[in-house]
Amino acid sequence: MTSAISRKWEHAVVTGGAGFVGSHLCAALLDAGAAVTCVDDFSTGRPENVTPLLDRPGFTLVQADVAEELPVGRPCDLVLHFASPASPADYLRLPLHTMETGSLGTRNALRLAQDSGARFVLASTSEVYGDPQQNPQDERYWGNVNPVGPRSVYDEAKRFGEALTTAHAETHGTDTCIVRLFNTYGPRMRGHDGRAVPTFVRQALAGEPLTVTGDGRQTRSLCYVDDTVAGVLAAAAHGMRGPVNIGNPGEITMLDLARLVVELTGSGSPIRYIERPVDDPAVRCPDITLARDKLGWEPRVGAEEGLRRTIAWFRAEAGR
């Protein structure tokens, strides 16, 4: 994995720290010697994601809704704002909560960073590009987003968060950075969160048909969670404002992904085609030139290796 931490953090606050990516960030920061305060309301994050961290020196778990309060209690030098429902199943179930987390929650996290003189990193998303008319997508592309479609609660929450972060930096001089994450996957994903990798893995291990939407020719670019964490922490340490794409430029169709999961699990599951969701992007692929040039970062874990690790984790979880 790319070396990510070249700056020594004393105390990091991770909102959404019990979530999939957030929990991996908490662990990486602890490994680097930082004290970590994890803030999560457990609306989509899981306590078991951070249970192994509870006995580690310097780790504090705070249950709170960041849209209402951010009770940290002591200064910090890094704020990683990762709180938000991130899968379609979650943000369609929690539309107002998603928008409040992206707006009020971002405001509260920015105020914490400003008051502490801390570095602030916003977890944005490739969804700000919508159903892109440019492929691959670089950071200069403004996107093609439906502001009132079913995905808009997530897309627009993140776009607003980017605008608020930019305005905060311009108005108050807050030390901010925006990272746009692309299709991260790996251990600690929930099997029923609606995203392709955990859905396919769960179905294949259960011997169920793998449900491919539409004709399966739509593409995604899958970035293993260790690589995503390395990219986020590299951006935090660098001091850049961004936005910067953090993702794997290896593009794969959903049909090929389903077939690969079947192969790697040794499953006999068939493919079953279902209706494609409204506003589902046809393509998704990051241009990571900026991350390569400025951060010296690029993903190291290929799709097959990352999927093997993810499948092994799901198998272990099912055996508990």
Short mmCIF file of C-alpha atoms in Angstrom, two decimals, residues 11-298:
data_model
loop_
_atom_site.label_atom_id
_atom_site.label_comp_id
_atom_site.label_asym_id
_atom_site.label_seq_id
_atom_site.Cartn_x
_atom_site.Cartn_y
_atom_site.Cartn_z
CA HIS A 11 -5.49 14.21 17.63
CA ALA A 12 -7.78 13.38 14.72
CA VAL A 13 -11.58 13.53 14.71
CA VAL A 14 -13.28 11.17 12.27
CA THR A 15 -17.00 11.76 11.75
CA GLY A 16 -18.73 8.65 10.49
CA GLY A 17 -15.82 6.80 12.06
CA ALA A 18 -17.81 3.62 12.67
CA GLY A 19 -18.71 3.38 9.01
CA PHE A 20 -16.98 1.28 6.38
CA VAL A 21 -14.26 3.72 5.26
CA GLY A 22 -14.28 5.70 8.51
CA SER A 23 -13.37 2.70 10.65
CA HIS A 24 -10.40 1.91 8.42
CA LEU A 25 -9.28 5.53 8.73
CA CYS A 26 -9.52 5.37 12.53
CA ALA A 27 -7.33 2.27 12.59
CA ALA A 28 -4.74 3.74 10.22
CA LEU A 29 -4.46 6.93 12.28
CA LEU A 30 -4.07 4.98 15.52
CA ASP A 31 -1.38 2.87 13.86
CA ALA A 32 0.43 6.11 12.98
CA GLY A 33 0.42 7.25 16.62
CA ALA A 34 -2.49 9.71 16.60
CA ALA A 35 -5.20 9.92 19.21
CA VAL A 36 -8.55 9.43 17.48
CA THR A 37 -12.05 10.55 18.38
CA CYS A 38 -14.63 8.62 16.37
CA VAL A 39 -18.04 10.30 16.11
CA ASP A 40 -20.96 8.28 14.75
CA ASP A 41 -24.72 8.10 15.27
CA PHE A 42 -24.86 4.46 14.04
CA SER A 43 -27.57 5.22 11.52
CA THR A 44 -25.48 3.34 8.96
CA GLY A 45 -22.18 2.76 10.77
CA ARG A 46 -21.81 -0.30 12.98
CA PRO A 47 -20.38 -0.48 16.52
CA GLU A 48 -18.64 -3.76 15.66
CA ASN A 49 -16.52 -1.93 13.07
CA VAL A 50 -14.69 -0.14 15.87
CA THR A 51 -15.03 -2.68 18.68
CA PRO A 52 -11.41 -3.84 18.15
CA LEU A 53 -10.27 -0.24 18.66
CA LEU A 54 -12.01 0.40 21.99
CA ASP A 55 -9.12 -0.87 24.10
CA ARG A 56 -6.42 0.89 22.11
CA PRO A 57 -4.74 3.89 23.80
CA GLY A 58 -5.96 7.21 22.46
CA PHE A 59 -9.22 5.97 20.95
CA THR A 60 -12.50 7.61 22.00
CA LEU A 61 -15.93 6.71 20.66
CA VAL A 62 -18.67 9.35 20.79
CA GLN A 63 -22.24 8.60 19.73
CA ALA A 64 -23.73 11.77 18.23
CA ASP A 65 -25.53 13.08 15.16
CA VAL A 66 -23.07 15.55 13.65
CA ALA A 67 -25.93 17.56 12.15
CA GLU A 68 -27.01 18.38 15.71
CA GLU A 69 -23.74 18.49 17.66
CA LEU A 70 -20.09 17.56 17.51
CA PRO A 71 -19.12 17.02 21.18
CA VAL A 72 -15.39 16.43 20.94
CA GLY A 73 -14.34 18.33 24.07
CA ARG A 74 -10.71 19.00 23.26
CA PRO A 75 -8.66 20.55 20.43
CA CYS A 76 -7.69 18.53 17.41
CA ASP A 77 -5.35 19.05 14.48
CA LEU A 78 -7.21 16.96 11.89
CA VAL A 79 -10.94 16.65 11.13
CA LEU A 80 -11.98 14.00 8.62
CA HIS A 81 -15.66 14.52 7.79
CA PHE A 82 -16.85 11.12 6.57
CA ALA A 83 -20.32 11.05 8.14
CA SER A 84 -23.03 10.35 5.56
CA PRO A 85 -25.16 7.52 4.29
CA ALA A 86 -23.26 6.44 1.17
CA SER A 87 -25.18 3.59 -0.45
CA PRO A 88 -28.39 4.05 -2.45
CA ALA A 89 -30.26 1.78 -0.05
CA ASP A 90 -29.29 4.03 2.85
CA TYR A 91 -29.73 7.49 1.39
CA LEU A 92 -33.05 6.57 -0.22
CA ARG A 93 -34.18 5.33 3.21
CA LEU A 94 -32.78 8.40 5.00
CA PRO A 95 -33.15 11.27 2.52
CA LEU A 96 -33.49 14.17 4.97
CA HIS A 97 -30.84 12.79 7.30
CA THR A 98 -28.48 12.51 4.32
CA MET A 99 -29.01 16.14 3.35
CA GLU A 100 -28.74 17.39 6.94
CA THR A 101 -25.49 15.49 7.45
CA GLY A 102 -24.08 16.97 4.24
CA SER A 103 -25.13 20.50 5.14
CA LEU A 104 -25.46 21.05 8.90
CA GLY A 105 -23.01 18.27 9.67
CA THR A 106 -20.43 19.75 7.32
CA ARG A 107 -20.94 23.17 8.90
CA ASN A 108 -20.39 21.77 12.39
CA ALA A 109 -17.28 19.85 11.31
CA LEU A 110 -15.87 22.95 9.62
CA ARG A 111 -16.49 25.03 12.75
CA LEU A 112 -14.65 22.44 14.84
CA ALA A 113 -11.69 22.59 12.46
CA GLN A 114 -11.73 26.40 12.43
CA ASP A 115 -11.90 26.67 16.23
CA SER A 116 -9.05 24.19 16.63
CA GLY A 117 -6.91 25.49 13.79
CA ALA A 118 -7.11 21.98 12.37
CA ARG A 119 -6.74 20.55 8.89
CA PHE A 120 -10.20 19.66 7.48
CA VAL A 121 -10.85 16.95 4.89
CA LEU A 122 -14.29 16.55 3.31
CA ALA A 123 -15.20 13.13 1.96
CA SER A 124 -16.97 13.99 -1.26
CA THR A 125 -17.85 11.51 -3.97
CA SER A 126 -17.68 10.70 -7.65
CA GLU A 127 -21.46 11.15 -7.56
CA VAL A 128 -20.90 14.90 -7.90
CA TYR A 129 -20.20 14.09 -11.56
CA GLY A 130 -23.66 12.55 -11.93
CA ASP A 131 -24.20 10.54 -15.12
CA PRO A 132 -21.06 11.93 -16.76
CA GLN A 133 -20.75 12.97 -20.37
CA GLN A 134 -16.97 12.88 -19.99
CA ASN A 135 -15.02 9.67 -19.35
CA PRO A 136 -12.76 9.42 -17.43
CA GLN A 137 -13.78 12.25 -15.10
CA ASP A 138 -11.18 14.78 -13.99
CA GLU A 139 -11.61 17.40 -11.28
CA ARG A 140 -12.34 20.18 -13.78
CA TYR A 141 -15.50 18.45 -15.03
CA TRP A 142 -18.65 20.07 -13.60
CA GLY A 143 -20.86 17.02 -13.95
CA ASN A 144 -24.30 16.07 -15.23
CA VAL A 145 -26.55 15.83 -12.17
CA ASN A 146 -30.32 15.66 -11.83
CA PRO A 147 -31.05 17.94 -8.84
CA VAL A 148 -34.52 16.46 -8.20
CA GLY A 149 -33.97 12.79 -9.08
CA PRO A 150 -33.98 9.94 -6.55
CA ARG A 151 -30.18 10.12 -6.15
CA SER A 152 -30.21 13.90 -5.66
CA VAL A 153 -30.37 13.76 -1.85
CA TYR A 154 -26.86 12.30 -1.84
CA ASP A 155 -25.47 14.03 -4.93
CA GLU A 156 -26.60 17.49 -3.89
CA ALA A 157 -25.65 17.02 -0.23
CA LYS A 158 -22.10 16.33 -1.36
CA ARG A 159 -22.09 19.15 -3.90
CA PHE A 160 -23.35 21.54 -1.22
CA GLY A 161 -20.70 20.23 1.16
CA GLU A 162 -18.02 21.03 -1.42
CA ALA A 163 -19.40 24.54 -1.90
CA LEU A 164 -19.60 25.15 1.86
CA THR A 165 -16.06 23.85 2.38
CA THR A 166 -14.77 26.13 -0.38
CA ALA A 167 -16.62 29.14 1.06
CA HIS A 168 -15.30 28.42 4.55
CA ALA A 169 -11.74 28.35 3.27
CA GLU A 170 -12.22 31.58 1.37
CA THR A 171 -14.04 33.41 4.17
CA HIS A 172 -12.32 32.16 7.31
CA GLY A 173 -9.03 30.81 5.98
CA THR A 174 -9.87 27.31 7.22
CA ASP A 175 -7.30 24.75 6.10
CA THR A 176 -9.52 22.54 3.95
CA CYS A 177 -9.26 19.72 1.45
CA ILE A 178 -11.89 17.99 -0.69
CA VAL A 179 -11.40 14.37 -1.74
CA ARG A 180 -13.75 12.75 -4.25
CA LEU A 181 -13.94 9.03 -3.55
CA PHE A 182 -14.74 6.50 -6.28
CA ASN A 183 -16.43 3.16 -5.54
CA THR A 184 -14.46 1.98 -2.54
CA TYR A 185 -14.91 -1.65 -1.45
CA GLY A 186 -13.44 -4.12 1.01
CA PRO A 187 -13.95 -5.68 4.46
CA ARG A 188 -16.64 -4.21 6.75
CA MET A 189 -19.12 -3.44 3.99
CA ARG A 190 -22.65 -4.53 4.79
CA GLY A 191 -23.99 -7.31 2.61
CA HIS A 192 -27.35 -5.60 2.15
CA ASP A 193 -26.18 -2.02 1.64
CA GLY A 194 -27.16 -2.13 -2.04
CA ARG A 195 -23.74 -1.54 -3.60
CA ALA A 196 -22.50 -3.91 -6.28
CA VAL A 197 -19.53 -5.61 -4.60
CA PRO A 198 -21.16 -6.61 -1.29
CA THR A 199 -24.39 -7.52 -3.06
CA PHE A 200 -22.65 -9.80 -5.55
CA VAL A 201 -20.41 -11.38 -2.90
CA ARG A 202 -23.32 -12.03 -0.55
CA GLN A 203 -25.42 -13.52 -3.33
CA ALA A 204 -22.60 -15.70 -4.66
CA LEU A 205 -21.71 -17.10 -1.23
CA ALA A 206 -25.38 -17.87 -0.60
CA GLY A 207 -25.79 -19.56 -3.97
CA GLU A 208 -28.35 -16.98 -5.05
CA PRO A 209 -28.59 -15.42 -8.52
CA LEU A 210 -26.40 -12.33 -8.92
CA THR A 211 -28.72 -9.43 -9.75
CA VAL A 212 -27.20 -7.32 -12.52
CA THR A 213 -29.13 -4.16 -13.34
CA GLY A 214 -30.00 -3.27 -16.93
CA ASP A 215 -27.81 -5.01 -19.50
CA GLY A 216 -24.78 -4.91 -17.19
CA ARG A 217 -22.69 -2.79 -19.55
CA GLN A 218 -22.54 0.19 -17.17
CA THR A 219 -19.08 0.57 -15.66
CA ARG A 220 -17.57 1.32 -12.27
CA SER A 221 -14.00 1.73 -11.06
CA LEU A 222 -13.29 -0.21 -7.88
CA CYS A 223 -10.76 1.04 -5.33
CA TYR A 224 -9.79 -1.27 -2.46
CA VAL A 225 -10.29 0.39 0.92
CA ASP A 226 -6.60 0.29 1.92
CA ASP A 227 -5.76 2.30 -1.19
CA THR A 228 -8.58 4.78 -0.53
CA VAL A 229 -7.38 5.33 3.04
CA ALA A 230 -3.82 5.87 1.80
CA GLY A 231 -5.06 8.45 -0.71
CA VAL A 232 -7.17 10.33 1.83
CA LEU A 233 -4.32 10.55 4.33
CA ALA A 234 -1.87 11.56 1.62
CA ALA A 235 -4.20 14.44 0.67
CA ALA A 236 -4.57 15.42 4.33
CA ALA A 237 -0.81 15.46 4.83
CA HIS A 238 -0.06 17.33 1.60
CA GLY A 239 -1.95 20.52 2.38
CA MET A 240 -3.71 20.73 -1.01
CA ARG A 241 -7.27 22.12 -1.17
CA GLY A 242 -8.50 19.94 -4.00
CA PRO A 243 -10.84 18.68 -5.08
CA VAL A 244 -8.81 15.58 -5.88
CA ASN A 245 -10.06 12.26 -7.20
CA ILE A 246 -9.18 9.22 -5.10
CA GLY A 247 -10.04 6.05 -6.98
CA ASN A 248 -8.82 3.26 -9.20
CA PRO A 249 -8.85 4.05 -12.93
CA GLY A 250 -9.36 0.38 -13.81
CA GLU A 251 -12.87 0.33 -15.29
CA ILE A 252 -15.06 -2.79 -15.23
CA THR A 253 -18.61 -3.49 -16.39
CA MET A 254 -21.10 -4.71 -13.84
CA LEU A 255 -21.62 -7.91 -15.82
CA ASP A 256 -17.88 -8.64 -15.83
CA LEU A 257 -17.73 -7.86 -12.11
CA ALA A 258 -20.54 -10.32 -11.41
CA ARG A 259 -18.81 -13.01 -13.46
CA LEU A 260 -15.51 -12.36 -11.65
CA VAL A 261 -17.18 -12.68 -8.24
CA VAL A 262 -18.76 -15.98 -9.30
CA GLU A 263 -15.36 -17.24 -10.42
CA LEU A 264 -13.50 -16.14 -7.29
CA THR A 265 -16.11 -17.55 -4.91
CA GLY A 266 -16.39 -20.82 -6.81
CA SER A 267 -20.13 -20.28 -6.79
CA GLY A 268 -22.60 -21.90 -9.14
CA SER A 269 -24.84 -18.82 -9.01
CA PRO A 270 -26.43 -17.70 -12.27
CA ILE A 271 -26.76 -14.10 -13.46
CA ARG A 272 -30.22 -12.56 -13.27
CA TYR A 273 -30.98 -9.23 -14.93
CA ILE A 274 -33.20 -6.74 -13.13
CA GLU A 275 -34.46 -3.24 -13.84
CA ARG A 276 -31.81 -0.54 -13.81
CA PRO A 277 -32.31 2.25 -11.24
CA VAL A 278 -33.32 5.74 -12.34
CA ASP A 279 -30.33 8.03 -13.08
CA ASP A 280 -27.87 5.15 -12.66
CA PRO A 281 -24.60 6.41 -14.22
CA ALA A 282 -23.55 4.69 -17.43
CA VAL A 283 -19.84 5.14 -16.72
CA ARG A 284 -17.67 5.93 -13.74
CA CYS A 285 -13.90 6.22 -14.00
CA PRO A 286 -11.51 8.65 -12.29
CA ASP A 287 -8.70 10.56 -13.90
CA ILE A 288 -6.12 10.40 -11.09
CA THR A 289 -3.42 12.50 -12.75
CA LEU A 290 -3.66 15.13 -10.01
CA ALA A 291 -3.32 12.57 -7.20
CA ARG A 292 -0.36 10.95 -8.93
CA ASP A 293 1.42 14.23 -9.64
CA LYS A 294 0.75 16.09 -6.39
CA LEU A 295 0.43 13.30 -3.83
CA GLY A 296 2.60 10.58 -5.34
CA TRP A 297 -0.38 8.31 -4.79
CA GLU A 298 -1.98 5.65 -6.91
#
